[in-house]
XYZ file of C-alpha atoms in Angstrom:
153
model
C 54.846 98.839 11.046
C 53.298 95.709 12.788
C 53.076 92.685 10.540
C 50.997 89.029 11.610
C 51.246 85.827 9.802
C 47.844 85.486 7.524
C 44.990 83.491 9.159
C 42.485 81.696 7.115
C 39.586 79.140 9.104
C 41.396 80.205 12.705
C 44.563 78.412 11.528
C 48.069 79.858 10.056
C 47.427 80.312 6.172
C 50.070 78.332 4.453
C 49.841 78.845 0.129
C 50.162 76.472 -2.275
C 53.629 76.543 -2.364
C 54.109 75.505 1.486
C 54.373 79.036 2.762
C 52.961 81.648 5.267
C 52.501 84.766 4.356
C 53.039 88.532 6.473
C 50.152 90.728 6.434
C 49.888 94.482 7.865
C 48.399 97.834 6.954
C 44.529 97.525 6.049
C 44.621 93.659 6.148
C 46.090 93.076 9.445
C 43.763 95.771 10.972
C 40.715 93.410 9.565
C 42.327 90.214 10.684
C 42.896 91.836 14.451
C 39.599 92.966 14.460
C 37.861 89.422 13.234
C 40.472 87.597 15.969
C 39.077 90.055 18.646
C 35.494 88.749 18.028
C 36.112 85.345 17.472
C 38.446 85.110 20.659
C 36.485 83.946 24.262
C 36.783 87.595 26.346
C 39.873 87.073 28.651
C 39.598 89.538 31.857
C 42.980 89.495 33.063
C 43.921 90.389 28.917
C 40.905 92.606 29.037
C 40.496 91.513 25.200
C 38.376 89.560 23.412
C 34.361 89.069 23.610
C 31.860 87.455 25.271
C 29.375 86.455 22.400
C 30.391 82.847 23.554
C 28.954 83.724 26.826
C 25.605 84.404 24.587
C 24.883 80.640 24.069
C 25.772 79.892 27.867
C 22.124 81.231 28.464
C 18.699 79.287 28.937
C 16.035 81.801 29.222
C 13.439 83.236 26.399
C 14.774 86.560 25.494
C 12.650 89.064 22.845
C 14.417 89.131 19.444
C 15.147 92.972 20.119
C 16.779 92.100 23.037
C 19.067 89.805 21.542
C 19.701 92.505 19.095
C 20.876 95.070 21.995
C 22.726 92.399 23.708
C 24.588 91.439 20.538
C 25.247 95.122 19.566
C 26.537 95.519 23.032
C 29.116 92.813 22.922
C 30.765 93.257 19.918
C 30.787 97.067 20.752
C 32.244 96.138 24.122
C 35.188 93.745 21.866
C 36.048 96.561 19.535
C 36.739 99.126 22.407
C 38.322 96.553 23.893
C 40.783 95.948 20.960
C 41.179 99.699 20.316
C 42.197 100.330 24.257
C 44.964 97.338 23.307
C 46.098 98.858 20.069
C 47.192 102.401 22.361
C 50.038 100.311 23.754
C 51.326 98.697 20.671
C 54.276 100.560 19.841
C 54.624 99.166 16.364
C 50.695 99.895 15.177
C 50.778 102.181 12.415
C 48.009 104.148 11.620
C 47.264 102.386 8.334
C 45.910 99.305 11.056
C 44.423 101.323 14.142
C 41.167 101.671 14.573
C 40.083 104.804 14.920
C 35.994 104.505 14.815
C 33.369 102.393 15.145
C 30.998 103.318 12.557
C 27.894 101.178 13.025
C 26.657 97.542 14.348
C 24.258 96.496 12.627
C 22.069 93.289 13.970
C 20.217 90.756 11.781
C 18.303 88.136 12.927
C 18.244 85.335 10.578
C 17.133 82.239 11.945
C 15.337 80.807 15.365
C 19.148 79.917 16.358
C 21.245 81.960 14.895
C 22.235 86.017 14.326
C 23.969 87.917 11.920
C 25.805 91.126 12.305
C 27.912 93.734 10.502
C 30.486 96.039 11.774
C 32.134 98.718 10.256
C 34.957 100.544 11.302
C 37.204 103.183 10.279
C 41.054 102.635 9.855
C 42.951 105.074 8.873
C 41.015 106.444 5.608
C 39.629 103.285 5.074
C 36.777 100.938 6.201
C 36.490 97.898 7.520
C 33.258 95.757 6.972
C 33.241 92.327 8.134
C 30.229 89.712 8.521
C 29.820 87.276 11.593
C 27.293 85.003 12.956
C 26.830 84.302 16.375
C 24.711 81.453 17.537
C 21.439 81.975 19.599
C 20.510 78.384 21.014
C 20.018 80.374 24.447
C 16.935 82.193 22.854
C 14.221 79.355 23.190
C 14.436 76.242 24.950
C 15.305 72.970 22.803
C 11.528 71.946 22.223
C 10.264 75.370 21.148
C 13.007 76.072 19.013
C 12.781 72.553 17.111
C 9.099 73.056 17.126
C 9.576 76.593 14.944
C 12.528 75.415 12.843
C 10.215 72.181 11.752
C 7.475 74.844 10.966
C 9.755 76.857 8.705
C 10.698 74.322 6.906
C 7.140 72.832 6.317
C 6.361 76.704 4.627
């Protein structure tokens, strides 16, 4: 069985008592799978995603666009961390990923996007909540023009 010390805010979860903790099963599987997304896509790893690259990006882009684009890249990340698991010789199947069972895109704000994932693991499910910025999808002016007009309503 693979085990990984806890995470909590991208750092190494230390208790109130001064230790870290061991995760696996169900809870690793969520952790590896919230790491995957959060980590800046490495090509030579082939793992990680590129919903960094997202804010990289100047141009107007249609809100169902975004959506796609969003849906794409995490997509793109899971697959990614799935192909990885195959290799691990010490993944049970209590962590691997064996699904992706939907993507589901939100747009929330002018500059920002929220999407759910769920995946399958074993007999379980994993649901997990991100943002992802989206500065790129109007130019500064515009986009302060629109979130000064939602806050006058």
């Amino acid at each position: 069985m693979g085990y990984t010390l806890r995470m909590a805010n991208g750092d190494i979860y230390i208790s109130s008592y001064g230790f870290t903790e061991l995760i696996s099963g169900i809870e690793k599987a969520e952790q590896d799978l919230g790491e995957s997304l959060l980590t800046v896509y490495n090509p030579s790893e082939d793992y990680g995603s590129e919903l960094a690259d997202l804010d990289k990006n100047t141009i107007l882009v249609p809100k169902l666009a975004i959506q796609g684009i969003v849906s794409q890249k995490v997509r793109e990340a899971v697959l990614r961390l799935i192909r990885k698991q195959t290799s691990d010789k010490l993944l049970t199947k209590a962590e691997e990923i064996s699904e992706i069972e939907s993507i589901t895109v939100r747009s929330i704000s002018v500059s920002q996007a929220l999407f759910v994932i769920l995946v399958r693991v074993a007999e379980s499910r994993i649901f997990k909540k991100f943002s992802v910025p989206l500065k790129h999808v109007l130019p500064d002016s515009l986009r302060e023009e629109l979130e000064r007009k939602a806050r006058l309503k």
